[in-house]
């Protein structure tokens, strides 16, 4: 939060700011609201400085009681019973269990998130997803609590040692599915986190897509369909002229219209699954210098970036601090992607910007 004042001076036109946990849902909402008001007062013609995104990250999914569906929990159980059920191995450390926050219900989370999304018609759902590698941090020691950086928003690890406990993958899936369905209900794009879980994430998508797959047409069928759509377009234009145009595609669906696999670290072979033309959601892939470059997996990322369709590539900073450092990281990854794709820098940056607008606004 200490870097928020730097946003108006940034080169980046719009920051797609992700909420991840209880502590920052309202913070993201308030930042988006205040920056929009500032722009209105200045009569700015630029796009909104902050595009808010509301969601519950898999690192914090154990804070949620699944009170929906066939395998739902009841909210009547104790806090410790809940955490013993959703964490693996089941914790028997009483001090650790006591240090965890009181859980809230999934229905409450969805209601609050829906309200926030409705306040911002262009807001996204995110950051959500699955993570098999994440382990919960240990409880704060007194020394750690007294010496923590007060500029950091509470709720994150902040350098604490890791415990042996992970969040059950089935529980993570339940929280993810519910948020993806909410995105489908409101027609919002989604930012998805995936670590060592790309197959499991795809299985969740596939389950929600079932029965809604796009029909893959032959070349002759596509040509015939185009001619029919041209005729319909003319008819719709006539209807609209007399104020009788019918709404289309306004039925809520159980999946988001567009999905971003953020800081994607999966293999190139899995792209075919995510990009299958029968998938009813358009899937994009975003890359950051912080996560994707300068690591042992850089070669794999390079293969993915070179193999992707140019209209499905996105870039990001994946940084928690606004200002010059974020601008520098965005420039760095833009140059890296343009170099790998052989794009002239100006045209490449324009293409990446167009991709972002299409991902966000359709």
Coordinates of C-alpha atoms in Angstrom, one line a residue:
X1 CA 0.0 0.0 0.0
X2 CA 3.0 2.3 0.6
X3 CA 3.6 2.5 -3.2
X4 CA 0.0 3.4 -4.3
X5 CA 0.9 7.1 -4.5
X6 CA 3.4 6.2 -7.3
X7 CA 0.7 4.9 -9.7
X8 CA -0.2 8.3 -11.3
X9 CA 3.4 8.8 -12.3
X10 CA 3.8 5.4 -13.9
X11 CA 4.3 4.9 -17.7
X12 CA 1.9 1.9 -17.7
X13 CA -1.5 3.2 -18.6
X14 CA -3.5 0.7 -16.7
X15 CA -2.6 -1.7 -13.8
X16 CA -4.6 -4.9 -13.6
X17 CA -4.4 -5.3 -9.8
X18 CA -5.2 -8.7 -8.3
X19 CA -6.8 -9.3 -4.9
X20 CA -5.7 -12.6 -3.3
X21 CA -6.9 -12.9 0.3
X22 CA -9.1 -11.3 3.0
X23 CA -6.8 -8.4 3.8
X24 CA -6.7 -6.9 0.3
X25 CA -10.2 -7.3 -1.2
X26 CA -11.4 -3.9 0.1
X27 CA -8.0 -2.4 -0.5
X28 CA -8.1 -3.2 -4.2
X29 CA -11.7 -1.9 -4.3
X30 CA -10.8 1.4 -2.6
X31 CA -7.7 1.9 -4.8
X32 CA -9.7 1.5 -8.0
X33 CA -12.5 3.8 -6.7
X34 CA -10.1 6.5 -5.5
X35 CA -8.0 6.5 -8.7
X36 CA -11.1 6.6 -10.9
X37 CA -12.4 9.7 -8.9
X38 CA -9.0 11.4 -9.2
X39 CA -9.0 10.9 -13.0
X40 CA -12.6 12.2 -13.2
X41 CA -11.6 15.3 -11.3
X42 CA -8.6 15.8 -13.6
X43 CA -10.9 15.2 -16.6
X44 CA -8.4 12.6 -17.8
X45 CA -9.0 10.9 -21.2
X46 CA -6.8 7.9 -20.4
X47 CA -8.1 4.5 -19.6
X48 CA -8.7 3.8 -15.9
X49 CA -5.4 3.7 -14.0
X50 CA -6.5 0.7 -12.0
X51 CA -8.6 -2.2 -13.2
X52 CA -9.5 -4.2 -10.1
X53 CA -9.6 -8.0 -9.9
X54 CA -11.3 -9.8 -7.1
X55 CA -10.6 -13.4 -6.1
X56 CA -9.3 -15.8 -3.6
X57 CA -5.8 -17.3 -4.3
X58 CA -5.1 -21.0 -3.7
X59 CA -2.5 -20.1 -1.1
X60 CA -5.4 -18.8 1.1
X61 CA -8.1 -21.3 0.0
X62 CA -7.9 -23.1 3.3
X63 CA -9.4 -20.0 4.9
X64 CA -12.7 -20.9 3.2
X65 CA -15.3 -23.4 4.4
X66 CA -16.9 -25.2 1.4
X67 CA -20.6 -24.9 2.3
X68 CA -21.8 -25.7 -1.2
X69 CA -22.1 -28.9 -3.3
X70 CA -22.3 -32.6 -2.5
X71 CA -19.1 -32.7 -0.4
X72 CA -19.8 -29.4 1.4
X73 CA -18.8 -28.8 5.0
X74 CA -21.1 -27.4 7.5
X75 CA -20.2 -24.1 9.1
X76 CA -21.1 -25.6 12.5
X77 CA -17.8 -27.4 13.0
X78 CA -14.9 -26.0 15.0
X79 CA -12.2 -23.9 13.4
X80 CA -9.6 -26.6 14.2
X81 CA -11.8 -29.3 12.7
X82 CA -12.1 -27.4 9.5
X83 CA -8.3 -26.9 9.1
X84 CA -7.6 -30.6 10.0
X85 CA -10.0 -31.5 7.2
X86 CA -8.6 -29.3 4.4
X87 CA -4.9 -29.4 5.2
X88 CA -2.5 -32.3 4.6
X89 CA -1.1 -33.8 6.7
X90 CA -3.9 -33.1 9.2
X91 CA -2.2 -30.7 11.7
X92 CA -2.0 -31.7 15.4
X93 CA 0.0 -28.6 16.4
X94 CA -2.5 -26.7 18.6
X95 CA -0.4 -23.5 18.6
X96 CA -0.3 -23.6 14.7
X97 CA -4.0 -24.2 14.4
X98 CA -4.8 -21.4 16.9
X99 CA -2.7 -19.0 14.8
X100 CA -4.8 -19.5 11.7
X101 CA -7.7 -17.0 11.0
X102 CA -11.3 -17.9 11.6
X103 CA -12.5 -19.4 8.4
X104 CA -15.4 -17.9 6.4
X105 CA -17.9 -19.7 4.2
X106 CA -17.7 -20.0 0.4
X107 CA -21.2 -18.6 0.0
X108 CA -20.1 -15.5 1.9
X109 CA -17.0 -15.1 -0.2
X110 CA -19.0 -15.4 -3.4
X111 CA -21.6 -12.9 -2.3
X112 CA -19.0 -10.3 -1.3
X113 CA -17.1 -10.9 -4.6
X114 CA -20.2 -10.6 -6.7
X115 CA -21.0 -7.2 -5.0
X116 CA -17.5 -5.9 -5.7
X117 CA -17.5 -7.1 -9.3
X118 CA -20.9 -5.5 -10.0
X119 CA -19.6 -2.1 -8.7
X120 CA -16.9 -2.3 -11.5
X121 CA -18.4 -3.5 -14.8
X122 CA -14.9 -4.2 -16.3
X123 CA -13.4 -5.9 -13.2
X124 CA -11.9 -9.3 -13.5
X125 CA -12.0 -12.4 -11.3
X126 CA -8.5 -13.1 -9.9
X127 CA -6.2 -14.2 -8.8
X128 CA -7.5 -17.8 -8.4
X129 CA -6.1 -21.2 -9.2
X130 CA -4.4 -24.3 -8.0
X131 CA -1.0 -24.9 -6.4
X132 CA 0.4 -28.3 -5.4
X133 CA 3.8 -26.9 -4.3
X134 CA 2.6 -24.3 -1.7
X135 CA 3.1 -25.0 2.0
X136 CA 1.6 -22.8 4.7
X137 CA 4.1 -20.6 6.7
X138 CA 4.7 -21.3 10.3
X139 CA 2.9 -19.2 13.0
X140 CA 4.5 -15.8 13.8
X141 CA 7.0 -15.8 16.6
X142 CA 7.0 -12.9 18.9
X143 CA 10.3 -11.6 17.5
X144 CA 9.1 -11.9 13.9
X145 CA 5.8 -10.1 14.7
X146 CA 7.6 -7.2 16.4
X147 CA 10.2 -6.8 13.6
X148 CA 7.9 -7.2 10.6
X149 CA 7.9 -4.5 7.9
X150 CA 5.0 -2.2 8.7
X151 CA 4.8 -1.2 5.0
X152 CA 3.8 -4.7 4.0
X153 CA 0.0 -5.4 3.7
X154 CA -0.7 -8.0 6.4
X155 CA -1.6 -11.6 5.5
X156 CA 1.4 -12.8 3.4
X157 CA 4.3 -15.0 4.4
X158 CA 6.9 -12.2 4.9
X159 CA 9.8 -14.5 5.2
X160 CA 8.4 -16.9 7.8
X161 CA 9.7 -20.5 7.7
X162 CA 7.4 -23.0 6.0
X163 CA 5.3 -25.6 7.8
X164 CA 4.8 -29.2 6.4
X165 CA 1.1 -28.4 5.7
X166 CA -0.4 -28.1 2.2
X167 CA -4.0 -27.4 1.1
X168 CA -5.8 -30.5 -0.1
X169 CA -6.1 -30.3 -3.9
X170 CA -9.8 -31.2 -3.9
X171 CA -10.5 -28.3 -1.5
X172 CA -8.6 -26.0 -3.8
X173 CA -10.6 -27.2 -6.8
X174 CA -13.9 -26.6 -5.0
X175 CA -12.9 -23.0 -4.3
X176 CA -11.6 -22.5 -7.9
X177 CA -14.7 -24.0 -9.5
X178 CA -17.0 -21.7 -7.5
X179 CA -15.1 -18.6 -8.6
X180 CA -15.0 -19.7 -12.2
X181 CA -18.7 -20.2 -12.2
X182 CA -19.2 -16.7 -10.7
X183 CA -17.0 -15.3 -13.5
X184 CA -19.3 -17.1 -16.0
X185 CA -22.4 -15.8 -14.3
X186 CA -21.1 -12.2 -14.7
X187 CA -19.3 -12.7 -18.0
X188 CA -15.9 -11.7 -16.6
X189 CA -12.4 -12.8 -17.6
X190 CA -10.2 -14.7 -15.1
X191 CA -6.6 -14.7 -14.0
X192 CA -5.5 -18.2 -13.1
X193 CA -2.5 -19.2 -11.0
X194 CA -1.1 -22.7 -11.6
X195 CA 2.0 -24.3 -10.0
X196 CA 2.6 -28.0 -10.6
X197 CA -1.1 -28.3 -11.4
X198 CA -1.6 -27.5 -15.1
X199 CA -3.3 -30.8 -15.8
X200 CA -5.6 -30.4 -12.8
X201 CA -6.5 -26.8 -13.8
X202 CA -7.3 -28.0 -17.3
X203 CA -9.5 -30.8 -15.8
X204 CA -11.5 -28.1 -13.9
X205 CA -11.9 -26.1 -17.1
X206 CA -13.0 -29.2 -19.0
X207 CA -15.6 -30.1 -16.4
X208 CA -17.2 -26.6 -16.6
X209 CA -17.0 -26.6 -20.4
X210 CA -18.7 -29.9 -20.7
X211 CA -21.8 -29.6 -23.0
X212 CA -20.8 -26.2 -24.2
X213 CA -17.9 -27.1 -26.6
X214 CA -17.7 -25.2 -29.8
X215 CA -18.4 -27.2 -32.9
X216 CA -15.4 -27.4 -35.2
X217 CA -16.6 -26.7 -38.7
X218 CA -15.1 -27.8 -42.0
X219 CA -13.9 -25.2 -44.5
X220 CA -17.1 -25.5 -46.5
X221 CA -19.2 -25.3 -43.3
X222 CA -17.3 -22.1 -42.2
X223 CA -17.9 -20.4 -45.5
X224 CA -21.6 -21.3 -45.4
X225 CA -21.8 -20.0 -41.8
X226 CA -20.2 -16.7 -42.7
X227 CA -22.7 -16.1 -45.4
X228 CA -25.6 -16.9 -43.0
X229 CA -24.1 -14.6 -40.3
X230 CA -23.8 -11.8 -42.9
X231 CA -27.5 -12.2 -43.6
X232 CA -28.3 -12.2 -39.9
X233 CA -26.2 -9.1 -39.4
X234 CA -28.2 -7.3 -42.0
X235 CA -31.5 -8.4 -40.4
X236 CA -30.3 -7.4 -36.9
X237 CA -29.3 -3.9 -38.2
X238 CA -32.8 -3.5 -39.6
X239 CA -34.3 -4.6 -36.3
X240 CA -32.1 -2.2 -34.3
X241 CA -33.1 0.7 -36.6
X242 CA -36.7 0.2 -35.5
X243 CA -35.8 -0.4 -31.8
X244 CA -36.6 -4.1 -32.0
X245 CA -33.1 -5.7 -31.7
X246 CA -33.0 -8.9 -29.6
X247 CA -30.2 -9.4 -27.1
X248 CA -27.9 -12.3 -27.8
X249 CA -25.5 -14.3 -25.6
X250 CA -27.0 -12.9 -22.4
X251 CA -27.5 -16.3 -20.7
X252 CA -25.1 -16.8 -17.8
X253 CA -22.7 -19.7 -18.5
X254 CA -20.8 -21.9 -16.0
X255 CA -17.4 -20.8 -17.2
X256 CA -15.6 -17.5 -17.9
X257 CA -15.4 -16.2 -21.5
X258 CA -11.7 -15.6 -21.3
X259 CA -8.9 -17.0 -19.1
X260 CA -5.3 -15.9 -18.5
X261 CA -2.8 -18.5 -17.4
X262 CA -0.7 -16.1 -15.5
X263 CA 3.2 -16.4 -15.4
X264 CA 2.6 -19.7 -17.3
X265 CA 5.3 -22.3 -16.4
X266 CA 3.8 -25.4 -18.1
X267 CA 5.3 -27.3 -21.0
X268 CA 4.7 -26.5 -24.6
X269 CA 3.0 -29.8 -25.2
X270 CA 0.1 -28.7 -23.0
X271 CA -0.7 -25.7 -25.1
X272 CA -2.8 -27.9 -27.5
X273 CA -5.2 -28.7 -24.7
X274 CA -5.7 -25.1 -23.7
X275 CA -5.9 -23.9 -27.3
X276 CA -8.2 -26.6 -28.7
X277 CA -10.7 -24.7 -30.9
X278 CA -13.6 -26.6 -29.3
X279 CA -12.9 -24.9 -26.0
X280 CA -15.6 -22.3 -25.4
X281 CA -13.3 -20.1 -23.3
X282 CA -10.5 -18.2 -25.1
X283 CA -7.3 -19.0 -23.1
X284 CA -4.4 -16.5 -23.0
X285 CA -0.9 -16.9 -21.5
X286 CA 1.0 -14.2 -19.6
X287 CA 4.7 -14.0 -18.8
X288 CA 6.8 -12.1 -16.3
X289 CA 10.5 -11.5 -15.8
X290 CA 10.1 -12.2 -12.1
X291 CA 8.8 -15.7 -12.5
X292 CA 9.5 -16.9 -16.1
X293 CA 13.0 -15.7 -16.9
X294 CA 16.4 -16.1 -15.2
X295 CA 15.4 -19.5 -13.8
X296 CA 16.2 -23.1 -14.7
X297 CA 12.9 -23.3 -16.6
X298 CA 13.7 -20.3 -18.9
X299 CA 14.3 -22.6 -21.9
X300 CA 10.9 -24.2 -21.5
X301 CA 9.3 -20.8 -21.3
X302 CA 11.1 -19.6 -24.5
X303 CA 9.7 -22.7 -26.4
X304 CA 6.2 -21.8 -25.1
X305 CA 6.4 -18.1 -26.1
X306 CA 7.7 -19.0 -29.6
X307 CA 4.9 -21.6 -30.1
X308 CA 1.9 -19.5 -28.9
X309 CA -0.4 -17.8 -31.4
X310 CA 0.6 -14.1 -31.4
X311 CA -2.9 -13.1 -30.3
X312 CA -2.8 -15.1 -27.1
X313 CA 0.4 -13.6 -25.6
X314 CA 0.2 -11.3 -22.6
X315 CA 2.9 -9.8 -20.3
X316 CA 2.8 -8.8 -16.7
X317 CA 5.1 -7.6 -13.8
X318 CA 3.8 -10.0 -11.2
X319 CA 5.1 -7.6 -8.6
X320 CA 3.5 -6.4 -5.4
X321 CA 5.0 -2.9 -5.6
X322 CA 3.8 -0.1 -7.9
X323 CA 6.1 2.6 -9.4
X324 CA 9.4 2.6 -11.3
X325 CA 10.3 -1.0 -10.5
X326 CA 7.1 -2.2 -12.0
X327 CA 7.5 -0.1 -15.1
X328 CA 11.0 -1.4 -15.5
X329 CA 9.9 -5.0 -15.2
X330 CA 7.1 -4.5 -17.8
X331 CA 9.6 -2.9 -20.2
X332 CA 12.0 -5.8 -19.6
X333 CA 9.5 -8.6 -20.3
X334 CA 8.1 -6.7 -23.3
X335 CA 11.6 -6.5 -24.8
X336 CA 12.2 -10.2 -24.1
X337 CA 9.0 -11.3 -25.7
X338 CA 9.4 -9.1 -28.8
X339 CA 13.0 -10.4 -29.2
X340 CA 11.9 -14.0 -29.0
X341 CA 9.1 -13.5 -31.5
X342 CA 11.2 -11.3 -33.8
X343 CA 8.8 -8.4 -33.5
X344 CA 9.9 -4.8 -34.0
X345 CA 9.6 -3.3 -30.5
X346 CA 7.0 -0.6 -31.3
X347 CA 4.7 -3.1 -33.2
X348 CA 5.2 -5.8 -30.6
X349 CA 4.2 -3.5 -27.7
X350 CA 1.2 -2.4 -29.7
X351 CA 0.3 -6.1 -30.3
X352 CA 0.7 -7.0 -26.6
X353 CA -1.5 -4.0 -25.7
X354 CA -4.2 -5.0 -28.2
X355 CA -4.1 -8.6 -26.7
X356 CA -4.6 -7.2 -23.2
X357 CA -7.6 -5.1 -24.3
X358 CA -9.2 -8.1 -26.1
X359 CA -8.6 -10.3 -23.0
X360 CA -10.2 -7.8 -20.7
X361 CA -13.0 -6.4 -22.8
X362 CA -13.6 -9.1 -25.4

